[in-house]
XYZ file of C-alpha atoms in Angstrom:
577
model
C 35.378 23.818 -5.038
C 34.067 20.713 -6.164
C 30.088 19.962 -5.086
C 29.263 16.112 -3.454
C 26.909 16.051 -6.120
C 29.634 16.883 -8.844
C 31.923 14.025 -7.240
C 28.914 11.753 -7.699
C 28.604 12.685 -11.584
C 32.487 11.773 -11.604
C 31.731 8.280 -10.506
C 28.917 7.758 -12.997
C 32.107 8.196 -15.297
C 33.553 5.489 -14.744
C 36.283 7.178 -11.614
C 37.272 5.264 -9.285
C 37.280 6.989 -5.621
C 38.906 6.138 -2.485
C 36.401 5.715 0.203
C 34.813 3.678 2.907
C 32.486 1.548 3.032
C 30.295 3.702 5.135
C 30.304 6.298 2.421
C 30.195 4.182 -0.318
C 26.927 3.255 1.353
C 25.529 6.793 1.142
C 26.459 7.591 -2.585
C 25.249 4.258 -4.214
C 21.860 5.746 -2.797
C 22.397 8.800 -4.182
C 23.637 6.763 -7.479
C 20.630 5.129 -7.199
C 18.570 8.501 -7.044
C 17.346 8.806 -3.591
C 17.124 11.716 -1.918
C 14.683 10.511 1.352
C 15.275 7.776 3.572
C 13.883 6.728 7.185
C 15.742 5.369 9.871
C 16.744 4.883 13.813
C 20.847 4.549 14.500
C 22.622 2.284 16.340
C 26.220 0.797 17.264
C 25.887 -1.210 13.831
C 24.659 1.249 11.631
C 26.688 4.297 13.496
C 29.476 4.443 10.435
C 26.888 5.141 7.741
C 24.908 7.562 9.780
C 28.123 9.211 10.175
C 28.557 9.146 6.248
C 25.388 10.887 6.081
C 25.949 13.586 8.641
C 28.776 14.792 5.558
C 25.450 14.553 2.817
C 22.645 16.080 4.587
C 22.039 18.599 1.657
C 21.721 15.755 -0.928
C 20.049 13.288 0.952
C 17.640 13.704 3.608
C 17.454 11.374 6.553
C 13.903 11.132 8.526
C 14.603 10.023 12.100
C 11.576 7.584 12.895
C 10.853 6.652 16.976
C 10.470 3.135 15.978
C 11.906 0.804 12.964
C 8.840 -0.653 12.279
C 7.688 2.958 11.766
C 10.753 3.640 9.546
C 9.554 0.539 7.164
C 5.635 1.836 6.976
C 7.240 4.738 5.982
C 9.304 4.137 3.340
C 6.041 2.040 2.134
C 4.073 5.193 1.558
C 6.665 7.105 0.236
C 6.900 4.010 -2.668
C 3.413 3.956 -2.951
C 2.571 7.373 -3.871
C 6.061 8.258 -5.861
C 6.964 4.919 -7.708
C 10.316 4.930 -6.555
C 12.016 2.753 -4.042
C 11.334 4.069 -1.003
C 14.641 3.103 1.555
C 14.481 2.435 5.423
C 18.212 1.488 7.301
C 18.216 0.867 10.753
C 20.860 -1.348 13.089
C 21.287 -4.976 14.030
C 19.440 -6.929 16.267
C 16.258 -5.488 17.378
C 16.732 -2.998 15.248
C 16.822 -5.236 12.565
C 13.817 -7.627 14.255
C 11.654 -4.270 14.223
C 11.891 -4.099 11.098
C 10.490 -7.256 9.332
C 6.620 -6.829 9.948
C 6.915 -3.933 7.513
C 9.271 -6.153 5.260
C 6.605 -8.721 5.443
C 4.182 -6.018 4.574
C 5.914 -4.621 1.192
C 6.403 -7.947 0.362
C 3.126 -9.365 -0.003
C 1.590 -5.569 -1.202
C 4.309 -5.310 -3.871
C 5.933 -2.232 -2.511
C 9.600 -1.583 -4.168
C 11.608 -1.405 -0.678
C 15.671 -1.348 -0.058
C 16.425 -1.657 3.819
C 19.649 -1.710 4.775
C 20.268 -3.226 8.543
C 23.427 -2.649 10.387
C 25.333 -6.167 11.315
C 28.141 -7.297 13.749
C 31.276 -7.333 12.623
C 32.858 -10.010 10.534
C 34.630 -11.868 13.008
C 31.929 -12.142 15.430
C 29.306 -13.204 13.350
C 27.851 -16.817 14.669
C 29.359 -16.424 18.209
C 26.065 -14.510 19.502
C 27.513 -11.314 20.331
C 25.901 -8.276 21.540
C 22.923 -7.815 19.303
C 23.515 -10.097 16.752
C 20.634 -11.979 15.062
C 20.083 -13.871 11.842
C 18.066 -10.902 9.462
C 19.188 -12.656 6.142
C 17.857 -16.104 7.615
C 15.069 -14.336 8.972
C 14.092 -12.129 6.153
C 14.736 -15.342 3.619
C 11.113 -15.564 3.042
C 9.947 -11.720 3.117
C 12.150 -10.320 0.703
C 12.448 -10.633 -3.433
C 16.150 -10.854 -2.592
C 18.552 -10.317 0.630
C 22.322 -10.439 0.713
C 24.788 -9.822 3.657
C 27.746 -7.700 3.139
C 31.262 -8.316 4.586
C 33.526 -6.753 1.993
C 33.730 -3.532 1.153
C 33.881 -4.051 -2.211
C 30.378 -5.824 -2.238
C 28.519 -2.968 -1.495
C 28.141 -0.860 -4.958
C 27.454 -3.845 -7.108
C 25.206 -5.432 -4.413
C 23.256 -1.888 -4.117
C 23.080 -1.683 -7.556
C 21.482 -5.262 -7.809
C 19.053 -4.594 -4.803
C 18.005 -1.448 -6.511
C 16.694 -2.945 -9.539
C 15.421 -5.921 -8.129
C 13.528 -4.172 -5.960
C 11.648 -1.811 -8.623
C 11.663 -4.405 -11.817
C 8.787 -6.417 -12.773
C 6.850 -7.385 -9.701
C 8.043 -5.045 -7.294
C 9.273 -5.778 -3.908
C 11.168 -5.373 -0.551
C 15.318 -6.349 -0.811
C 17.138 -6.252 2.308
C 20.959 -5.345 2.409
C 22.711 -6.555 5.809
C 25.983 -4.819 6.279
C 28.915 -5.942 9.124
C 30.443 -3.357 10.381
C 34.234 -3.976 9.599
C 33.066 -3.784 5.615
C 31.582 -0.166 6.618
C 34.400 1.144 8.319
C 37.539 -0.791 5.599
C 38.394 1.682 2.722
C 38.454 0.821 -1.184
C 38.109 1.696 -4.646
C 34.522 2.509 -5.323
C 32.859 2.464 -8.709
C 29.407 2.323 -9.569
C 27.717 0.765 -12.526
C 23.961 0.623 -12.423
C 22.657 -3.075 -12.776
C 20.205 -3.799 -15.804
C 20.279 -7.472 -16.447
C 20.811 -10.405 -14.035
C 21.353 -13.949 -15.591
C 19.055 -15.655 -14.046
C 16.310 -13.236 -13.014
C 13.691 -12.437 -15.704
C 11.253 -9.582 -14.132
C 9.106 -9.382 -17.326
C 8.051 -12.484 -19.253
C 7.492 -11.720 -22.984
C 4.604 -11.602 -24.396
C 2.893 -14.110 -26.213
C 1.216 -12.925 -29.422
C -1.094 -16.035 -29.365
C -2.423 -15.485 -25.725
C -3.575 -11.455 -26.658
C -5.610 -13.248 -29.885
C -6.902 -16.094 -27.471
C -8.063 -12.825 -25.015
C -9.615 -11.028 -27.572
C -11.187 -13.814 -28.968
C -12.868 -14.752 -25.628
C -13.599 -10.899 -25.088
C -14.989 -10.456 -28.231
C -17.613 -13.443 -27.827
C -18.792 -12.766 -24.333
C -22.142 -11.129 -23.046
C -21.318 -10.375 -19.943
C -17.555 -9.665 -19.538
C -16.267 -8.417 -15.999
C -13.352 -6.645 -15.500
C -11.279 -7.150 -12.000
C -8.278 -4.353 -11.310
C -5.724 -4.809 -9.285
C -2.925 -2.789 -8.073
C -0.835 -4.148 -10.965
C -2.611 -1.055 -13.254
C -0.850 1.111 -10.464
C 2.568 -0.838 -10.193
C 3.023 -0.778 -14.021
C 1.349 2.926 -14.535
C -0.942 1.562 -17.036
C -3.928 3.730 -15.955
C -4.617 5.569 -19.667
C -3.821 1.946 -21.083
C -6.476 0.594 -18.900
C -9.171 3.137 -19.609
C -9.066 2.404 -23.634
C -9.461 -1.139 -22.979
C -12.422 -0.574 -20.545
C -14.216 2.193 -22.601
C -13.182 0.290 -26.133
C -14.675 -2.855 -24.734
C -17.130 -1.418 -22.833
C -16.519 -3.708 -19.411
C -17.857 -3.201 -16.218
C -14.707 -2.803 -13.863
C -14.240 -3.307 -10.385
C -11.385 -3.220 -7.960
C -9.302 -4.886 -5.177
C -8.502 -3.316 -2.398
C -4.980 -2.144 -3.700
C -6.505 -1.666 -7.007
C -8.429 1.652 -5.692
C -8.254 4.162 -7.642
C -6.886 3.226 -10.894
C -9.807 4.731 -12.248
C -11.992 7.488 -10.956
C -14.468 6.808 -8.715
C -17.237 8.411 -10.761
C -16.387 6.508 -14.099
C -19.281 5.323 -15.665
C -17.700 2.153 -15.992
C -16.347 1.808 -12.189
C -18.646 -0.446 -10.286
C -17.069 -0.458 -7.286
C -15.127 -3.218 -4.960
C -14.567 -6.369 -4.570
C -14.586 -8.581 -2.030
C -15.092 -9.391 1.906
C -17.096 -5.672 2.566
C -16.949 -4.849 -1.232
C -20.169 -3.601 -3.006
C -23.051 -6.295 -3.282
C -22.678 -5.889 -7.781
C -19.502 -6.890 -8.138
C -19.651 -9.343 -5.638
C -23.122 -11.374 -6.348
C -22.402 -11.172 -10.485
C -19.373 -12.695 -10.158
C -20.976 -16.177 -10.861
C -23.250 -14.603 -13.424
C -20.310 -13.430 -15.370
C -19.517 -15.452 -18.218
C -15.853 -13.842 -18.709
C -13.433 -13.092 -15.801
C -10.889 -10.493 -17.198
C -8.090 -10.185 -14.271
C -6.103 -7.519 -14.726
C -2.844 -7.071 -12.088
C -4.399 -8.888 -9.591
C -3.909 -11.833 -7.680
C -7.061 -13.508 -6.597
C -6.555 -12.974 -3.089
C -8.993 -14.919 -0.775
C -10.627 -11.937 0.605
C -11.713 -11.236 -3.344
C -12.827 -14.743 -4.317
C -14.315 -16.214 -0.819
C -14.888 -20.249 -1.105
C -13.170 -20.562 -4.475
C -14.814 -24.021 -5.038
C -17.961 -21.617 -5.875
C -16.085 -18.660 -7.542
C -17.003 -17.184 -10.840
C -18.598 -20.726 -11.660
C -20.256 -19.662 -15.388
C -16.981 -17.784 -16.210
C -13.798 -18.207 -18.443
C -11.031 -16.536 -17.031
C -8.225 -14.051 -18.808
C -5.354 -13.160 -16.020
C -3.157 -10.708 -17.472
C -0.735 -10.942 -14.770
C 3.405 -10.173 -14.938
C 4.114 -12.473 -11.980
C 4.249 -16.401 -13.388
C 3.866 -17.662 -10.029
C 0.256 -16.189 -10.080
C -1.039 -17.517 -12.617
C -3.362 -20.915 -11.901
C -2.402 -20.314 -8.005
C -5.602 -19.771 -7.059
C -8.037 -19.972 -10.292
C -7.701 -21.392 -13.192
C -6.884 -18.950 -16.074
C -8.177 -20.206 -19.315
C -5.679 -17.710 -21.010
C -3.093 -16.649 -19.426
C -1.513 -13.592 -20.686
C 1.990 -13.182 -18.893
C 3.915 -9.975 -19.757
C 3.838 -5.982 -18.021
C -0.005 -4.704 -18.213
C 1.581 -1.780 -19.641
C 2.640 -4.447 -22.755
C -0.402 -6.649 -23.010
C -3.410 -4.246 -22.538
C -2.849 -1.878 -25.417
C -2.417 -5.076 -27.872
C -4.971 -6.214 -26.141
C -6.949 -3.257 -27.274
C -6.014 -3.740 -30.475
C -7.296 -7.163 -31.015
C -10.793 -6.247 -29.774
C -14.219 -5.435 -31.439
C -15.666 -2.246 -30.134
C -18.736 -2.847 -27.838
C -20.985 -1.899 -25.089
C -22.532 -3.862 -22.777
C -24.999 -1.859 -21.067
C -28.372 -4.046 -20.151
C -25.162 -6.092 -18.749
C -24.093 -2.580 -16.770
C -27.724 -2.191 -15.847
C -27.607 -5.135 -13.811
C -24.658 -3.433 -11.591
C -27.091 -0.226 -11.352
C -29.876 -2.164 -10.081
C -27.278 -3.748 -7.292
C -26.225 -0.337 -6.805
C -29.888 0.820 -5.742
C -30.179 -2.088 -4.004
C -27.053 -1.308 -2.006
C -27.820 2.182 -1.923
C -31.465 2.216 -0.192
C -30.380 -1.157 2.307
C -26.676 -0.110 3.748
C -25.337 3.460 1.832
C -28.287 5.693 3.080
C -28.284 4.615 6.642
C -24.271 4.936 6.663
C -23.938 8.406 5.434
C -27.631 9.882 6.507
C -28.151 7.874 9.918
C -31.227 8.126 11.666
C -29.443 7.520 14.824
C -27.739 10.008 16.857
C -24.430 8.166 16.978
C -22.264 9.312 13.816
C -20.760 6.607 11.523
C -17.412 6.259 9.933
C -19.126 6.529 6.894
C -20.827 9.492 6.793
C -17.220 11.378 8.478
C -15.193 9.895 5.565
C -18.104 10.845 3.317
C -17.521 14.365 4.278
C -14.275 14.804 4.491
C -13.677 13.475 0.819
C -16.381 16.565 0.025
C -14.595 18.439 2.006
C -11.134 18.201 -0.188
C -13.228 17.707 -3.096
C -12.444 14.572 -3.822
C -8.960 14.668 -4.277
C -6.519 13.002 -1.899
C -3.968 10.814 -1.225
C -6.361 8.562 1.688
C -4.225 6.201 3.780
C -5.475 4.142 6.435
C -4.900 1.759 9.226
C -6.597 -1.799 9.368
C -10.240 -2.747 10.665
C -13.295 -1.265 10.255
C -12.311 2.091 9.292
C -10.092 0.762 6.340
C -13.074 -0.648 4.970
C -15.343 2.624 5.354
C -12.558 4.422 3.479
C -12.439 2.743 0.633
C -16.204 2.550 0.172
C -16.754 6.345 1.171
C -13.920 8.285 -0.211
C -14.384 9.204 -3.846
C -10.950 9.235 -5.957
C -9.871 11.339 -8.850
C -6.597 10.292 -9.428
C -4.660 7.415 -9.286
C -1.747 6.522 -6.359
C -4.226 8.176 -4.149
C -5.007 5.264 -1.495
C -2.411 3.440 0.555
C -3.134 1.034 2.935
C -1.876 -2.418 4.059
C -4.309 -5.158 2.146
C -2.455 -8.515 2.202
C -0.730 -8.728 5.578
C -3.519 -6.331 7.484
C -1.022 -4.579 9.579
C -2.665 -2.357 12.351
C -0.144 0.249 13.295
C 0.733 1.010 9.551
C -1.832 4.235 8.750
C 0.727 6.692 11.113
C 4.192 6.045 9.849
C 2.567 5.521 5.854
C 0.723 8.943 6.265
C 4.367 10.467 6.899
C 6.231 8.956 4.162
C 3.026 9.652 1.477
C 2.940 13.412 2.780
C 6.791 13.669 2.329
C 6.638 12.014 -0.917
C 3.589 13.965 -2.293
C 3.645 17.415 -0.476
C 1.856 19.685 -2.405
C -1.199 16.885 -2.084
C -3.385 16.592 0.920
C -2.923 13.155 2.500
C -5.287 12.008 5.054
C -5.365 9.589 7.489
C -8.359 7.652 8.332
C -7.438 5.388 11.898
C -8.779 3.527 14.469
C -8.093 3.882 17.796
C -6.604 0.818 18.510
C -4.301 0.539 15.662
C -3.246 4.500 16.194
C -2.161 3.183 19.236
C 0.342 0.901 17.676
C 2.970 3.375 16.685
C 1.300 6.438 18.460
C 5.005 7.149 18.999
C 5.635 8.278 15.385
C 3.321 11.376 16.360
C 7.243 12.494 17.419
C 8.368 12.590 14.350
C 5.569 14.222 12.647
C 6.574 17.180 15.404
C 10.282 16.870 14.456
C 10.076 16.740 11.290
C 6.841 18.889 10.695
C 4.894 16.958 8.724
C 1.691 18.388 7.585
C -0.368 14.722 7.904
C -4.115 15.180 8.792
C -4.899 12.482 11.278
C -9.038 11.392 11.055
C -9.303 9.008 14.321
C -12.327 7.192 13.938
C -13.056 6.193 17.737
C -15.513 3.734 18.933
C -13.581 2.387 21.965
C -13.060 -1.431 20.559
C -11.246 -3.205 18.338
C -13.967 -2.906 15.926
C -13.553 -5.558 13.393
C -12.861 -8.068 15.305
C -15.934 -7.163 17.571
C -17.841 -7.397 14.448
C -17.036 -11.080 13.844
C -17.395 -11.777 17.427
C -20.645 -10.010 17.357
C -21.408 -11.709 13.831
C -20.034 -15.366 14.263
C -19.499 -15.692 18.475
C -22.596 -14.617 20.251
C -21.771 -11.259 21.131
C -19.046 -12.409 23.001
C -16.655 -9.297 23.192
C -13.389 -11.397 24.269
C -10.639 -8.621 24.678
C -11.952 -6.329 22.327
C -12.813 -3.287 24.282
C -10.576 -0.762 24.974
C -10.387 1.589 27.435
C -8.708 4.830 25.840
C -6.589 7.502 26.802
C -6.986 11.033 26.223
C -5.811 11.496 22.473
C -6.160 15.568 22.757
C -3.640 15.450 25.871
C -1.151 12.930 24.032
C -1.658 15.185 20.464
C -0.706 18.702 22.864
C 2.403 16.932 24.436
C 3.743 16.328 20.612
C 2.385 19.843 20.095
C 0.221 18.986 17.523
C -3.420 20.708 17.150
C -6.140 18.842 17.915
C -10.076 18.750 18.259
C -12.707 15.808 19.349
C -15.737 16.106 17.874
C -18.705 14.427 20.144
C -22.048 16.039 18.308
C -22.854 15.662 14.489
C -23.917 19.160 14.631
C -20.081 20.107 15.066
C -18.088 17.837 12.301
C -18.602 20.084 9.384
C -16.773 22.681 11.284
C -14.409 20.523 12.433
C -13.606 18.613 9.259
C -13.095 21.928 7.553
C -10.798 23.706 10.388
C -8.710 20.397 10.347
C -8.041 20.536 6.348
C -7.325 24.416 6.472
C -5.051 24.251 9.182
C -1.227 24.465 8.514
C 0.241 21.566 9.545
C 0.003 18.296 11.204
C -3.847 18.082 12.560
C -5.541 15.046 14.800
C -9.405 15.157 14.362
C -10.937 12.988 17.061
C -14.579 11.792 16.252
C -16.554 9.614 18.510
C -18.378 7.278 16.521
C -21.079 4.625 17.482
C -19.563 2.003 19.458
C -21.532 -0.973 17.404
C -21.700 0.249 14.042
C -20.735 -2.650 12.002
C -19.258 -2.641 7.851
C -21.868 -4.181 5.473
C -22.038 -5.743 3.115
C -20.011 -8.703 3.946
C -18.825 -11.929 2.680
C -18.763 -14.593 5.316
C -15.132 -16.005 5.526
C -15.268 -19.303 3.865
C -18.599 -18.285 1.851
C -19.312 -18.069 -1.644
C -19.441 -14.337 -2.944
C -22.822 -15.221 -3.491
C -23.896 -15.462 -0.360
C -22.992 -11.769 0.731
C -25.315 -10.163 3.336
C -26.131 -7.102 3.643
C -27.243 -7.084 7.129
């Protein structure tokens, strides 16, 4: 007898099948290669989902308690895989739920298809029952969306969202399907899509613009490197290393750009921006070359750009045109895949070091080191810090980890405390700051990378933002560990009020609930950790436990992230207290 997976060779073949659309639906995924997808059902969407009930073997479906949660998801599952990750949920609300994690891929670069139930044909315009406008809606979030009505849409548009989705710039595509096209039969056949007319993902490379680089790169004496998450995106890691250790360029990182290179390379100086390290940050205008590398400038990297790398020239290797000059000027511009233009890059320049320039960065890093880093992870106070827990639980996996967080303070203490080996190991929501994103990511990352530990570093107010996905860890027996970083406010934002409003803790409190009571109604093991004298213990029972763990620590309610850039400030005028 015949396999699903055999019939699905068949259509590669050029065989036309008989089908519906509903199932045509479920094997242009599994054309497309996926095997995992989140989701919720509904009256929309209840023709595919019974598709899938016939294809549970080949494709496995991950039952979410929210949409938004199916989205997040689907984002970790990208981020730590490459692949498109896939969310589908149903019209309307379901549909609604969906976009702030559209809205999230979208501005993070995360290769996303979602596919949202719709009303049928007929009805569509007349507001019937949970109809709403998710291509008009999802216009601006999405590299492409399309609605479906016939049938005979659905491979070719599948085909088209799947490689728009993961080509060049990567991004979230939205598929909205009506009903009547999922349950009308036709003749399917699937070609894969590999060129659209008027869609160019990667520019080509200008021969020119690599000698103009080198040139510049050649000449200056004190070159900085920026990485952005466009080394990850194009999996030019080894690429980027023999540039950097050719060249001999400091490097430092965006937020998304974390570990593209180990933490511990001689040549990593650490992070850029609002709570980045004080180097990076107060030599940007002492740099006379900007190198950009996959990045995109972001305002929480550059602060008032009006005083932004002031002495430098600026290279932006960069694949996405509409970057380039958007926020600072690129001298040279070199458009094309990092993956291209670094190793020609490479090529083109003189070998070099530039240590007394590196030595500079060392003497920031002492400076950091004795002022903020010492009294984080070895506090003199009795109240722990986020720092010093995420400090030991990296040594406590030694090193090596896929970290995802949440948003606020905590985000930031991750990524300055947990050390990296190797690279897709840090997902977290940079450009759209979504609190409520660290749960459902976690469970698409673990799912996507399962024979890696992935922890989850949260606070408790944005844990409390899809709390309800702690259901589907049960269900679906994830083994996530969950780090809750709790210091009863809305930390962040009681840092700027603290900071830039008198102290004035408007709505920033919170009043908790009893996480080990909610984590023992999802039956899911859990310890709260009060006393410093106890997290060792704890941090090492949570990461040899078999399966899903929440680790509780009570951290000091004031503790605030340094350094900082002022919003609206120069980088130069970072504080470190």
């Amino acid at each position: 007898m015949e396999t699903q997976s055999q019939t699905v060779m068949k259509e590669k073949s050029n065989q036309a099948i008989k089908m519906t659309g509903s199932e045509a639906v479920v094997r242009s995924l599994l054309n497309e290669g996926t095997d995992l997808i989140f989701g919720y059902p509904g009256g929309a969407i209840m023709p595919v989902y019974d598709a899938l009930y016939g294809f549970q073997k080949e494709l496995h479906h991950v039952l979410v308690r929210h949409e938004q949660g199916a989205v997040h998801a689907a984002q970790g599952y990208a981020r730590v895989t490459g692949k498109v990750g896939v969310a589908i949920v149903t019209s309307g609300p379901g549909a609604t739920n969906a976009v702030t994690g559209i809205a999230d891929a979208m501005i993070d670069s995360t290769p996303l298809v979602v596919i949202s139930g719709q009303v049928g044909s007929s009805l569509l315009g007349t507001d019937a029952f949970q109809e709403t406008d998710v291509v008009g809606i999802t216009q601006p979030i999405t590299k492409w969306n399309y609605q479906i009505k016939r049938p005979e849409d659905i491979p070719h548009a599948f085909a088209r969202a799947f490689y728009i989705a993961r080509s060049g710039r990567p991004g979230p595509v939205l598929l909205d399907i009506t009903k009547d096209a999922q349950f009308a039969t036709f003749d399917y056949l699937y070609e894969p899509v590999k060129y659209i007319r008027s869609y160019k993902p990667v520019p080509v490379l200008d021969p020119l613009q690599i000698e103009a680089a080198a040139q510049l790169i050649n000449l200056a004496k004190k070159p900085l490197a920026l990485v952005g998450q466009g080394v990850i995106l194009g999996h030019a890691e080894k690429e980027l290393m023999a540039f950097l250790e050719k060249t001999g360029i400091p490097a430092a990182w965006t937020l998304l750009g974390l570990s593209a290179m180990s933490s511990n390379h001689p040549l990593n100086i650490g992070m850029l921006g609002m709570h980045g390290n004080y180097g990076p940050n107060i030599k940007t205008n002492e740099a006379d070359l900007i190198i950009a590398i996959g990045m995109r400038f972001d305002d929480r990297v550059t602060g008032d750009l009006k005083n932004y790398a002031t002495n430098a020239k600026v290279i932006h290797l960069e694949i996405d045109d509409a970057e380039i000059n958007k926020n600072v000027h690129a001298d040279v511009p070199v458009l094309a895949d990092v993956k291209e233009s670094l190793p020609k890059l490479t090529e083109k320049v003189s070998k070099n070091s530039h240590q007394e320039w590196l030595n500079e960065f060392r003497a920031c890093d002492r400076i950091e080191h004795d002022r903020i880093i010492n009294r984080q992870l070895n506090p003199a106070e009795k109240g722990m810090t986020m720092g010093e827990v995420v400090n030991k639980v990296s040594a406590a996996v030694d090193d090596d980890a896929i970290v995802v967080t949440d948003v606020g303070q905590h985000q930031m203490m991750a990524s300055r405390y947990f050390r990296f080996k190797q690279t897709r190991s840090n997902v977290t929501s940079g450009g759209l700051g979504t609190m409520g994103f660290g749960l459902p990511a976690a469970m698409g990352a673990k799912l996507g990378q399962p024979d890696r530990h992935v922890i989850l570093f949260v606070g408790d107010g944005g844990f409390q933002m899809t709390i309800q996905e702690l259901g589907t860890i049960f269900q679906t027996k994830i083994p996530v560990k969950i780090v809750l970083l709790n210091n009863n406010f809305l930390g962040m934002v009681r840092q700027w009020q603290e900071l830039f409003f008198d102290s004035r803790y408007a709505s920033t409190e919170l009043i908790n609930p009893d996480f080990q009571t909610i984590a023992k109604g999802y039956f899911i093991e859990s310890r709260k950790v009060t006393e410093r004298d106890d997290l060792n213990e704890a941090i090492q029972q949570m990461v040899e436990h078999d399966g899903p763990y929440l680790l509780e620590v009570v951290v000091e309610k004031e503790g605030n992230v340094f350094p900082m850039v002022p919003a609206g400030a120069s980088v130069s005028d970072i504080r470190l207290e």
